[in-house]
Short mmCIF file of C-alpha atoms in Angstrom, two decimals:
data_model
loop_
_atom_site.label_atom_id
_atom_site.label_comp_id
_atom_site.label_asym_id
_atom_site.label_seq_id
_atom_site.Cartn_x
_atom_site.Cartn_y
_atom_site.Cartn_z
CA UNK A 251 -9.46 15.19 132.60
CA UNK A 252 -12.55 13.59 130.94
CA UNK A 253 -10.47 10.54 130.19
CA UNK A 254 -9.48 10.19 133.83
CA UNK A 255 -13.10 10.70 135.01
CA UNK A 256 -14.34 7.87 132.81
CA UNK A 257 -11.71 5.52 134.10
CA UNK A 258 -13.09 3.44 136.91
CA UNK A 259 -11.32 1.86 139.84
CA UNK A 260 -8.96 -0.86 138.73
CA UNK A 261 -7.45 -3.84 140.47
CA UNK A 262 -3.62 -3.61 140.80
CA UNK A 263 -1.80 -6.69 139.58
CA UNK A 264 1.76 -7.64 140.66
CA UNK A 265 4.58 -7.33 138.15
CA UNK A 266 5.59 -10.91 137.31
CA UNK A 267 8.86 -12.00 135.61
CA UNK A 268 6.85 -12.75 132.47
CA UNK A 269 5.53 -9.17 132.40
CA UNK A 270 9.09 -7.87 132.87
CA UNK A 271 10.26 -9.98 129.92
CA UNK A 272 7.45 -8.76 127.67
CA UNK A 273 8.18 -5.13 128.68
CA UNK A 274 11.85 -5.46 127.79
CA UNK A 275 10.99 -7.07 124.44
CA UNK A 276 8.63 -4.18 123.66
CA UNK A 277 11.38 -1.64 124.42
CA UNK A 278 13.85 -3.49 122.17
CA UNK A 279 11.30 -3.65 119.34
CA UNK A 280 10.55 0.08 119.72
CA UNK A 281 14.27 0.89 119.53
CA UNK A 282 14.73 -1.25 116.40
CA UNK A 283 11.70 0.29 114.66
CA UNK A 284 12.87 3.80 115.59
CA UNK A 285 16.26 3.20 114.03
CA UNK A 286 14.71 1.71 110.88
CA UNK A 287 12.58 4.83 110.37
CA UNK A 288 15.60 7.13 110.54
CA UNK A 289 16.76 8.10 107.08
CA UNK A 290 20.15 9.16 105.85
CA UNK A 291 21.38 12.44 107.32
CA UNK A 292 23.89 14.99 106.06
CA UNK A 293 26.78 15.48 108.49
CA UNK A 294 27.52 19.09 109.40
CA UNK A 295 30.89 20.32 110.66
CA UNK A 296 31.19 21.35 114.32
CA UNK A 297 31.70 25.12 114.30
CA UNK A 298 33.08 27.21 117.19
CA UNK A 299 29.57 28.59 117.74
CA UNK A 300 28.18 25.07 118.14
CA UNK A 301 31.02 24.24 120.57
CA UNK A 302 30.13 27.34 122.63
CA UNK A 303 26.44 26.44 122.71
CA UNK A 304 27.28 22.87 123.70
CA UNK A 305 29.47 24.03 126.60
CA UNK A 306 26.78 26.43 127.78
CA UNK A 307 24.19 23.65 127.70
CA UNK A 308 26.48 21.42 129.76
CA UNK A 309 27.03 24.18 132.34
CA UNK A 310 23.29 24.89 132.55
CA UNK A 311 22.54 21.16 132.91
CA UNK A 312 25.11 20.88 135.69
CA UNK A 313 23.63 23.87 137.54
CA UNK A 314 20.06 22.55 137.20
CA UNK A 315 21.17 19.10 138.31
CA UNK A 316 22.76 20.51 141.45
CA UNK A 317 19.66 22.61 142.21
CA UNK A 318 17.41 19.53 141.99
CA UNK A 319 19.59 17.49 144.29
CA UNK A 320 17.95 17.27 147.71
CA UNK A 321 19.45 16.59 151.07
CA UNK A 322 21.14 13.22 151.45
CA UNK A 323 22.16 11.16 154.44
CA UNK A 324 25.93 10.63 154.59
CA UNK A 325 27.02 7.05 155.14
CA UNK A 326 30.35 6.05 156.67
CA UNK A 327 33.00 4.49 154.45
CA UNK A 328 33.28 0.87 155.57
CA UNK A 329 36.27 -1.42 154.90
CA UNK A 330 34.16 -3.27 152.31
CA UNK A 331 33.55 -0.02 150.44
CA UNK A 332 37.26 0.76 150.57
CA UNK A 333 38.05 -2.68 149.14
CA UNK A 334 35.53 -2.27 146.31
CA UNK A 335 36.90 1.19 145.53
CA UNK A 336 40.49 -0.10 145.33
CA UNK A 337 39.38 -2.97 143.10
CA UNK A 338 37.61 -0.55 140.77
CA UNK A 339 40.73 1.63 140.55
CA UNK A 340 42.90 -1.40 139.76
CA UNK A 341 40.43 -2.59 137.10
CA UNK A 342 40.28 0.90 135.57
CA UNK A 343 44.09 1.06 135.50
CA UNK A 344 44.32 -2.35 133.82
CA UNK A 345 41.68 -1.46 131.20
CA UNK A 346 43.38 1.87 130.56
CA UNK A 347 46.72 0.18 129.95
CA UNK A 348 45.11 -2.41 127.66
CA UNK A 349 43.63 0.33 125.46
CA UNK A 350 47.00 2.05 125.03
CA UNK A 351 48.65 1.40 121.72
CA UNK A 352 52.31 1.20 120.89
CA UNK A 353 54.19 4.45 121.31
CA UNK A 354 57.43 5.67 119.77
CA UNK A 355 59.97 6.58 122.47
CA UNK A 356 61.70 9.90 122.01
CA UNK A 357 65.09 10.69 123.57
CA UNK A 358 65.33 13.39 126.23
CA UNK A 359 67.36 16.16 124.64
CA UNK A 360 69.22 18.92 126.55
CA UNK A 361 66.60 21.38 125.34
CA UNK A 362 63.81 19.28 126.89
CA UNK A 363 65.77 19.08 130.16
CA UNK A 364 66.19 22.87 130.17
CA UNK A 365 62.47 23.46 129.52
CA UNK A 366 61.50 21.01 132.28
CA UNK A 367 63.78 22.72 134.80
CA UNK A 368 62.39 26.12 133.83
CA UNK A 369 58.85 24.84 134.29
CA UNK A 370 59.72 23.54 137.75
CA UNK A 371 61.26 26.89 138.70
CA UNK A 372 58.24 28.79 137.38
CA UNK A 373 55.84 26.48 139.26
CA UNK A 374 57.81 26.95 142.47
CA UNK A 375 57.86 30.75 142.07
CA UNK A 376 54.13 30.94 141.27
CA UNK A 377 53.32 28.69 144.22
CA UNK A 378 55.32 30.88 146.59
CA UNK A 379 53.73 34.06 145.20
CA UNK A 380 50.27 32.69 145.95
CA UNK A 381 51.12 32.11 149.58
CA UNK A 382 49.97 34.80 151.96
CA UNK A 383 51.65 36.00 155.13
CA UNK A 384 51.53 33.49 157.96
CA UNK A 385 51.99 33.84 161.69
CA UNK A 386 54.75 31.55 163.00
CA UNK A 387 53.79 29.50 166.04
CA UNK A 388 56.33 27.93 168.40
CA UNK A 389 56.61 24.15 168.58
CA UNK A 390 55.31 23.28 172.03
CA UNK A 391 56.00 19.93 173.71
CA UNK A 392 52.36 18.99 173.08
CA UNK A 393 52.73 19.64 169.35
CA UNK A 394 55.93 17.59 169.27
CA UNK A 395 54.14 14.71 171.01
CA UNK A 396 51.21 14.84 168.58
CA UNK A 397 53.62 14.96 165.61
CA UNK A 398 55.49 11.87 166.85
CA UNK A 399 52.21 10.02 167.42
CA UNK A 400 51.07 10.83 163.88
CA UNK A 401 54.34 9.53 162.45
CA UNK A 402 54.01 6.31 164.44
CA UNK A 403 50.38 5.85 163.35
CA UNK A 404 51.30 6.51 159.70
CA UNK A 405 54.12 3.98 159.91
CA UNK A 406 51.81 1.36 161.43
CA UNK A 407 49.10 1.92 158.82
CA UNK A 408 51.67 1.80 156.03
CA UNK A 409 52.99 -1.53 157.24
CA UNK A 410 49.45 -2.91 157.58
CA UNK A 411 48.71 -2.13 153.93
CA UNK A 412 51.83 -3.88 152.70
CA UNK A 413 51.09 -7.17 151.02
CA UNK A 414 53.22 -10.29 151.17
CA UNK A 415 56.22 -10.16 148.87
CA UNK A 416 57.86 -12.94 146.90
CA UNK A 417 61.49 -13.46 148.00
CA UNK A 418 64.01 -13.64 145.18
CA UNK A 419 67.30 -15.55 145.48
CA UNK A 420 70.58 -13.66 145.36
CA UNK A 421 72.14 -14.61 142.05
CA UNK A 422 75.87 -14.23 141.29
CA UNK A 423 75.03 -11.32 138.98
CA UNK A 424 73.25 -9.51 141.82
CA UNK A 425 76.19 -10.18 144.13
CA UNK A 426 78.58 -8.77 141.52
CA UNK A 427 76.46 -5.63 141.05
CA UNK A 428 76.29 -5.17 144.83
CA UNK A 429 80.07 -5.43 145.20
CA UNK A 430 80.58 -2.99 142.31
CA UNK A 431 78.28 -0.50 143.99
CA UNK A 432 80.20 -0.84 147.26
CA UNK A 433 83.50 -0.36 145.44
CA UNK A 434 82.18 2.74 143.64
CA UNK A 435 80.91 4.16 146.94
CA UNK A 436 84.28 3.48 148.57
CA UNK A 437 86.17 5.13 145.70
CA UNK A 438 83.95 8.23 145.79
CA UNK A 439 84.32 8.42 149.58
CA UNK A 440 88.13 8.09 149.34
CA UNK A 441 88.29 10.78 146.64
CA UNK A 442 86.23 13.11 148.78
CA UNK A 443 88.40 12.36 151.81
CA UNK A 444 91.62 13.04 149.89
CA UNK A 445 90.31 16.31 148.53
CA UNK A 446 89.03 17.59 151.87
CA UNK A 447 91.25 16.12 154.59
CA UNK A 448 94.37 14.40 153.28
CA UNK A 449 97.49 16.57 153.25
CA UNK A 450 96.04 19.14 155.64
CA UNK A 451 97.61 19.21 159.10
CA UNK A 452 95.68 19.96 162.24
CA UNK A 453 97.36 22.87 164.00
CA UNK A 454 97.60 22.53 167.78
CA UNK A 455 99.13 25.13 170.07
CA UNK A 456 102.37 24.00 171.75
CA UNK A 457 101.58 25.17 175.27
CA UNK A 458 103.84 24.63 178.32
CA UNK A 459 101.33 22.09 179.64
CA UNK A 460 101.56 20.02 176.46
CA UNK A 461 105.37 20.15 176.53
CA UNK A 462 105.33 18.95 180.13
CA UNK A 463 103.01 16.05 179.25
CA UNK A 464 105.22 15.12 176.25
CA UNK A 465 108.39 15.04 178.40
CA UNK A 466 106.61 12.97 181.04
CA UNK A 467 105.51 10.46 178.40
CA UNK A 468 109.09 10.13 177.15
CA UNK A 469 110.38 9.44 180.68
CA UNK A 470 107.64 6.90 181.31
CA UNK A 471 108.45 5.14 178.00
CA UNK A 472 112.19 5.02 178.84
CA UNK A 473 111.57 3.66 182.33
CA UNK A 474 109.14 1.04 180.98
CA UNK A 475 111.64 -0.04 178.30
CA UNK A 476 114.48 -0.49 180.84
CA UNK A 477 112.17 -2.31 183.19
CA UNK A 478 111.16 -4.79 180.49
CA UNK A 479 114.80 -5.20 179.41
CA UNK A 480 115.94 -5.99 182.96
CA UNK A 481 113.18 -8.55 183.35
CA UNK A 482 114.03 -10.34 180.10
CA UNK A 483 117.81 -10.20 180.59
CA UNK A 484 119.33 -13.61 181.28
CA UNK A 485 116.26 -15.48 180.09
CA UNK A 486 115.79 -17.41 176.88
CA UNK A 487 112.91 -18.64 174.78
CA UNK A 488 112.81 -22.41 174.31
CA UNK A 489 112.50 -23.52 170.67
CA UNK A 490 111.49 -26.96 169.46
CA UNK A 491 114.40 -28.69 167.65
CA UNK A 492 113.37 -30.52 164.50
CA UNK A 493 115.53 -32.24 161.80
CA UNK A 494 115.39 -29.23 159.47
CA UNK A 495 116.58 -26.89 162.21
CA UNK A 496 119.39 -29.28 163.09
CA UNK A 497 120.52 -29.46 159.44
CA UNK A 498 120.51 -25.68 159.05
CA UNK A 499 122.38 -25.29 162.32
CA UNK A 500 125.07 -27.79 161.24
CA UNK A 501 125.51 -26.07 157.87
CA UNK A 502 125.92 -22.71 159.55
CA UNK A 503 128.49 -24.19 161.91
CA UNK A 504 130.45 -25.65 158.99
CA UNK A 505 130.45 -22.32 157.16
CA UNK A 506 131.63 -20.60 160.32
CA UNK A 507 134.49 -23.12 160.77
CA UNK A 508 135.58 -22.74 157.13
CA UNK A 509 135.62 -18.96 157.34
CA UNK A 510 137.40 -18.94 160.70
CA UNK A 511 140.16 -21.47 159.93
CA UNK A 512 140.85 -20.33 156.38
CA UNK A 513 139.99 -23.69 154.89
CA UNK A 514 138.32 -22.06 151.94
CA UNK A 515 141.51 -20.14 151.06
CA UNK A 516 143.59 -23.30 151.15
CA UNK A 517 141.15 -25.15 148.97
CA UNK A 518 141.37 -22.38 146.36
CA UNK A 519 145.19 -22.50 146.44
CA UNK A 520 145.22 -26.29 146.07
CA UNK A 521 142.84 -26.08 143.13
CA UNK A 522 145.05 -23.50 141.41
CA UNK A 523 148.16 -25.64 141.93
CA UNK A 524 146.36 -28.63 140.44
CA UNK A 525 145.39 -26.65 137.38
CA UNK A 526 148.99 -25.42 136.94
CA UNK A 527 150.31 -28.94 137.23
CA UNK A 528 147.90 -30.20 134.61
CA UNK A 529 149.00 -27.44 132.24
CA UNK A 530 152.69 -28.39 132.70
CA UNK A 531 151.97 -32.04 131.99
CA UNK A 532 150.20 -31.12 128.78
CA UNK A 533 153.01 -28.84 127.54
CA UNK A 534 155.81 -31.13 128.70
#
Protein backbone atom coordinates (compact mmCIF):
# COMPACT_ATOMS: atom_id res chain seq x y z
CA UNK A 1 0.00 0.00 0.00
CA UNK A 2 2.78 2.52 0.90
CA UNK A 3 4.55 1.59 -2.29
CA UNK A 4 1.45 2.33 -4.35
CA UNK A 5 0.87 5.67 -2.53
CA UNK A 6 4.38 6.86 -3.35
CA UNK A 7 3.98 6.02 -6.99
CA UNK A 8 2.88 9.06 -8.91
CA UNK A 9 0.86 9.32 -12.07
CA UNK A 10 2.72 7.88 -15.03
CA UNK A 11 2.45 8.40 -18.75
CA UNK A 12 1.35 5.23 -20.63
CA UNK A 13 3.58 4.33 -23.55
CA UNK A 14 2.48 2.12 -26.48
CA UNK A 15 3.93 -1.37 -26.79
CA UNK A 16 6.24 -1.25 -29.82
CA UNK A 17 7.62 -4.28 -31.74
CA UNK A 18 11.02 -3.57 -30.20
CA UNK A 19 9.54 -3.79 -26.70
CA UNK A 20 7.84 -7.08 -27.64
CA UNK A 21 11.17 -8.47 -28.86
CA UNK A 22 12.98 -7.44 -25.68
CA UNK A 23 10.19 -8.98 -23.55
CA UNK A 24 10.42 -12.31 -25.36
CA UNK A 25 14.22 -12.33 -25.02
CA UNK A 26 13.87 -11.71 -21.27
CA UNK A 27 11.46 -14.64 -20.94
CA UNK A 28 13.82 -16.95 -22.86
CA UNK A 29 16.77 -15.88 -20.70
CA UNK A 30 14.74 -16.45 -17.51
CA UNK A 31 13.80 -19.95 -18.70
CA UNK A 32 17.43 -20.81 -19.51
CA UNK A 33 18.70 -19.51 -16.15
CA UNK A 34 15.95 -21.40 -14.31
CA UNK A 35 16.94 -24.67 -15.96
CA UNK A 36 20.64 -24.08 -15.23
CA UNK A 37 19.90 -23.63 -11.52
CA UNK A 38 18.06 -26.93 -11.31
CA UNK A 39 20.29 -29.65 -9.92
CA UNK A 40 20.17 -33.38 -10.37
CA UNK A 41 17.06 -35.02 -8.94
CA UNK A 42 16.39 -38.57 -7.76
CA UNK A 43 13.55 -40.21 -9.70
CA UNK A 44 10.85 -41.79 -7.56
CA UNK A 45 8.54 -44.56 -8.74
CA UNK A 46 4.88 -43.73 -9.37
CA UNK A 47 2.92 -45.55 -6.66
CA UNK A 48 -0.82 -46.32 -6.74
CA UNK A 49 -1.33 -43.64 -4.06
CA UNK A 50 0.34 -41.04 -6.26
CA UNK A 51 -1.83 -42.15 -9.21
CA UNK A 52 -4.95 -41.71 -7.04
CA UNK A 53 -3.89 -38.24 -5.91
CA UNK A 54 -3.10 -37.26 -9.49
CA UNK A 55 -6.54 -38.37 -10.71
CA UNK A 56 -8.24 -36.50 -7.87
CA UNK A 57 -6.30 -33.35 -8.72
CA UNK A 58 -7.36 -33.64 -12.36
CA UNK A 59 -11.02 -34.08 -11.38
CA UNK A 60 -10.86 -31.10 -8.99
CA UNK A 61 -9.17 -28.97 -11.67
CA UNK A 62 -11.86 -29.93 -14.17
CA UNK A 63 -14.64 -29.03 -11.71
CA UNK A 64 -13.04 -25.68 -10.82
CA UNK A 65 -12.46 -24.91 -14.49
CA UNK A 66 -16.12 -25.51 -15.29
CA UNK A 67 -17.23 -23.36 -12.33
CA UNK A 68 -15.09 -20.44 -13.54
CA UNK A 69 -16.43 -20.60 -17.06
CA UNK A 70 -18.91 -17.79 -17.60
CA UNK A 71 -21.70 -17.46 -20.08
CA UNK A 72 -20.65 -17.50 -23.72
CA UNK A 73 -22.34 -16.41 -26.91
CA UNK A 74 -22.90 -19.33 -29.30
CA UNK A 75 -21.78 -18.72 -32.86
CA UNK A 76 -23.20 -20.54 -35.88
CA UNK A 77 -21.03 -23.10 -37.67
CA UNK A 78 -20.23 -21.56 -41.04
CA UNK A 79 -19.07 -23.51 -44.13
CA UNK A 80 -15.57 -22.09 -43.60
CA UNK A 81 -15.49 -23.51 -40.08
CA UNK A 82 -16.68 -26.87 -41.40
CA UNK A 83 -13.90 -26.84 -44.00
CA UNK A 84 -11.24 -26.00 -41.40
CA UNK A 85 -12.56 -28.73 -39.10
CA UNK A 86 -12.41 -31.35 -41.87
CA UNK A 87 -8.88 -30.26 -42.78
CA UNK A 88 -7.79 -30.59 -39.15
CA UNK A 89 -9.27 -34.10 -38.95
CA UNK A 90 -7.50 -35.13 -42.16
CA UNK A 91 -4.19 -33.68 -40.90
CA UNK A 92 -4.60 -35.44 -37.54
CA UNK A 93 -5.33 -38.73 -39.33
CA UNK A 94 -2.25 -38.35 -41.53
CA UNK A 95 0.01 -37.50 -38.57
CA UNK A 96 -1.42 -40.40 -36.59
CA UNK A 97 -0.68 -42.84 -39.40
CA UNK A 98 2.85 -41.45 -39.82
CA UNK A 99 3.62 -42.09 -36.14
CA UNK A 100 2.51 -45.72 -36.34
CA UNK A 101 5.32 -48.19 -36.52
CA UNK A 102 5.45 -51.53 -38.25
CA UNK A 103 3.12 -54.12 -36.81
CA UNK A 104 3.21 -57.91 -36.95
CA UNK A 105 0.01 -59.30 -38.47
CA UNK A 106 -1.58 -62.15 -36.58
CA UNK A 107 -3.92 -64.67 -38.22
CA UNK A 108 -7.56 -64.80 -37.16
CA UNK A 109 -7.98 -68.15 -35.46
CA UNK A 110 -11.31 -69.96 -34.90
CA UNK A 111 -11.03 -69.13 -31.21
CA UNK A 112 -10.78 -65.41 -31.99
CA UNK A 113 -13.81 -65.67 -34.30
CA UNK A 114 -15.78 -67.41 -31.53
CA UNK A 115 -14.85 -64.75 -28.95
CA UNK A 116 -15.78 -61.94 -31.35
CA UNK A 117 -19.19 -63.48 -32.05
CA UNK A 118 -19.80 -63.94 -28.33
CA UNK A 119 -18.90 -60.30 -27.70
CA UNK A 120 -21.34 -59.18 -30.39
CA UNK A 121 -24.10 -61.32 -28.87
CA UNK A 122 -23.37 -60.00 -25.38
CA UNK A 123 -23.37 -56.39 -26.63
CA UNK A 124 -26.69 -56.95 -28.39
CA UNK A 125 -28.25 -58.53 -25.29
CA UNK A 126 -26.98 -55.78 -22.96
CA UNK A 127 -28.20 -53.10 -25.36
CA UNK A 128 -31.67 -54.63 -25.49
CA UNK A 129 -31.79 -55.01 -21.70
CA UNK A 130 -31.09 -51.30 -21.27
CA UNK A 131 -34.04 -50.36 -23.44
CA UNK A 132 -37.18 -49.43 -21.58
CA UNK A 133 -40.77 -50.01 -22.61
CA UNK A 134 -41.90 -47.86 -25.51
CA UNK A 135 -45.32 -46.89 -26.78
CA UNK A 136 -45.80 -47.85 -30.44
CA UNK A 137 -47.17 -45.08 -32.64
CA UNK A 138 -48.86 -45.71 -36.00
CA UNK A 139 -47.18 -44.49 -39.17
CA UNK A 140 -49.43 -41.70 -40.41
CA UNK A 141 -49.30 -40.39 -43.99
CA UNK A 142 -47.63 -37.24 -42.65
CA UNK A 143 -44.87 -39.28 -41.02
CA UNK A 144 -44.37 -41.25 -44.23
CA UNK A 145 -44.07 -38.00 -46.20
CA UNK A 146 -41.53 -36.55 -43.75
CA UNK A 147 -39.53 -39.80 -43.84
CA UNK A 148 -39.38 -39.76 -47.65
CA UNK A 149 -38.33 -36.09 -47.64
CA UNK A 150 -35.53 -36.84 -45.17
CA UNK A 151 -34.28 -39.69 -47.36
CA UNK A 152 -34.30 -37.44 -50.42
CA UNK A 153 -32.47 -34.66 -48.56
CA UNK A 154 -29.88 -37.12 -47.22
CA UNK A 155 -29.31 -38.49 -50.72
CA UNK A 156 -28.87 -34.98 -52.14
CA UNK A 157 -26.43 -33.95 -49.40
CA UNK A 158 -24.49 -37.18 -49.82
CA UNK A 159 -24.10 -36.60 -53.54
CA UNK A 160 -23.04 -32.98 -52.94
CA UNK A 161 -20.20 -34.10 -50.66
CA UNK A 162 -18.86 -36.57 -53.19
CA UNK A 163 -15.67 -35.42 -54.82
CA UNK A 164 -14.64 -36.01 -58.40
CA UNK A 165 -13.30 -39.50 -59.02
CA UNK A 166 -10.56 -40.66 -61.34
CA UNK A 167 -11.90 -43.07 -63.98
CA UNK A 168 -9.89 -46.26 -64.41
CA UNK A 169 -9.81 -48.21 -67.69
CA UNK A 170 -11.25 -51.71 -67.83
CA UNK A 171 -8.26 -53.99 -68.21
CA UNK A 172 -8.50 -57.57 -69.54
CA UNK A 173 -7.84 -58.85 -66.01
CA UNK A 174 -10.81 -56.88 -64.67
CA UNK A 175 -12.98 -58.18 -67.51
CA UNK A 176 -11.92 -61.76 -66.69
CA UNK A 177 -12.69 -61.31 -62.99
CA UNK A 178 -16.09 -59.82 -63.86
CA UNK A 179 -16.97 -62.76 -66.12
CA UNK A 180 -15.84 -65.23 -63.44
CA UNK A 181 -18.08 -63.53 -60.91
CA UNK A 182 -21.03 -63.72 -63.30
CA UNK A 183 -20.34 -67.40 -63.96
CA UNK A 184 -20.11 -68.13 -60.22
CA UNK A 185 -23.38 -66.27 -59.62
CA UNK A 186 -25.05 -68.21 -62.44
CA UNK A 187 -23.79 -71.54 -61.09
CA UNK A 188 -25.01 -70.77 -57.56
CA UNK A 189 -28.38 -69.64 -58.93
CA UNK A 190 -28.72 -72.82 -61.04
CA UNK A 191 -27.80 -75.01 -58.06
CA UNK A 192 -30.40 -73.28 -55.93
CA UNK A 193 -32.99 -73.62 -58.69
CA UNK A 194 -32.30 -77.34 -59.11
CA UNK A 195 -32.54 -77.98 -55.40
CA UNK A 196 -35.76 -76.03 -54.92
CA UNK A 197 -37.75 -76.28 -58.16
CA UNK A 198 -36.36 -78.81 -60.63
CA UNK A 199 -37.99 -82.23 -60.50
CA UNK A 200 -41.03 -80.99 -58.59
CA UNK A 201 -44.28 -80.96 -60.55
CA UNK A 202 -46.96 -78.35 -60.08
CA UNK A 203 -50.21 -80.13 -59.27
CA UNK A 204 -53.29 -78.70 -60.99
CA UNK A 205 -56.80 -80.02 -60.53
CA UNK A 206 -58.27 -81.66 -63.65
CA UNK A 207 -61.68 -80.02 -63.57
CA UNK A 208 -64.41 -80.51 -66.22
CA UNK A 209 -63.80 -76.95 -67.40
CA UNK A 210 -60.12 -77.65 -68.03
CA UNK A 211 -60.95 -80.88 -69.88
CA UNK A 212 -63.39 -78.97 -72.07
CA UNK A 213 -60.77 -76.31 -72.86
CA UNK A 214 -58.18 -79.03 -73.66
CA UNK A 215 -60.54 -80.80 -76.09
CA UNK A 216 -61.42 -77.50 -77.74
CA UNK A 217 -57.73 -76.71 -78.23
CA UNK A 218 -57.17 -80.10 -79.87
CA UNK A 219 -60.05 -79.53 -82.31
CA UNK A 220 -58.81 -76.04 -83.14
CA UNK A 221 -55.28 -77.40 -83.76
CA UNK A 222 -56.62 -80.17 -86.06
CA UNK A 223 -58.79 -77.76 -88.04
CA UNK A 224 -55.89 -75.29 -88.39
CA UNK A 225 -53.55 -78.08 -89.56
CA UNK A 226 -55.99 -79.29 -92.25
CA UNK A 227 -56.65 -75.74 -93.34
CA UNK A 228 -52.94 -75.06 -93.83
CA UNK A 229 -52.50 -78.40 -95.62
CA UNK A 230 -55.32 -77.66 -98.06
CA UNK A 231 -53.86 -74.25 -98.82
CA UNK A 232 -50.37 -75.60 -99.51
CA UNK A 233 -51.56 -78.64 -101.49
CA UNK A 234 -50.73 -78.40 -105.18
CA UNK A 235 -48.22 -75.61 -104.68
CA UNK A 236 -44.45 -75.79 -104.83
CA UNK A 237 -41.52 -73.76 -103.60
CA UNK A 238 -39.23 -72.49 -106.34
CA UNK A 239 -35.54 -73.27 -105.78
CA UNK A 240 -32.61 -71.65 -107.54
CA UNK A 241 -30.75 -74.19 -109.75
CA UNK A 242 -26.97 -73.92 -109.56
CA UNK A 243 -24.24 -76.18 -111.05
CA UNK A 244 -23.74 -78.09 -107.80
CA UNK A 245 -27.45 -78.85 -107.53
CA UNK A 246 -27.52 -79.99 -111.14
CA UNK A 247 -24.55 -82.34 -110.57
CA UNK A 248 -26.10 -83.86 -107.45
CA UNK A 249 -29.41 -84.27 -109.25
CA UNK A 250 -27.75 -86.05 -112.20
CA UNK A 251 -25.83 -88.39 -109.89
CA UNK A 252 -29.01 -89.29 -108.05
CA UNK A 253 -30.74 -89.98 -111.35
CA UNK A 254 -27.91 -92.26 -112.46
CA UNK A 255 -28.02 -94.20 -109.20
CA UNK A 256 -31.77 -94.56 -109.56
CA UNK A 257 -31.43 -95.87 -113.15
CA UNK A 258 -28.74 -98.37 -112.12
CA UNK A 259 -30.81 -99.71 -109.25
CA UNK A 260 -33.98 -99.87 -111.32
CA UNK A 261 -32.58 -101.57 -114.44
CA UNK A 262 -30.27 -103.99 -112.64
CA UNK A 263 -27.18 -102.64 -114.33
CA UNK A 264 -25.18 -103.00 -111.15
CA UNK A 265 -25.99 -106.73 -110.96
CA UNK A 266 -24.87 -107.30 -114.53
CA UNK A 267 -21.65 -105.44 -113.98
CA UNK A 268 -20.87 -107.67 -111.00
CA UNK A 269 -21.58 -110.81 -113.06
CA UNK A 270 -19.38 -109.60 -115.92
CA UNK A 271 -16.55 -108.85 -113.51
CA UNK A 272 -16.80 -112.34 -112.00
CA UNK A 273 -16.75 -113.97 -115.44
CA UNK A 274 -13.66 -111.96 -116.36
CA UNK A 275 -11.88 -113.08 -113.24
CA UNK A 276 -12.78 -116.73 -113.94
CA UNK A 277 -11.52 -116.45 -117.48
CA UNK A 278 -8.22 -115.00 -116.33
CA UNK A 279 -7.80 -117.88 -113.88
CA UNK A 280 -8.40 -120.45 -116.67
CA UNK A 281 -5.84 -118.80 -118.92
CA UNK A 282 -3.25 -118.93 -116.16
CA UNK A 283 -3.87 -122.62 -115.36
CA UNK A 284 -4.22 -123.68 -119.00
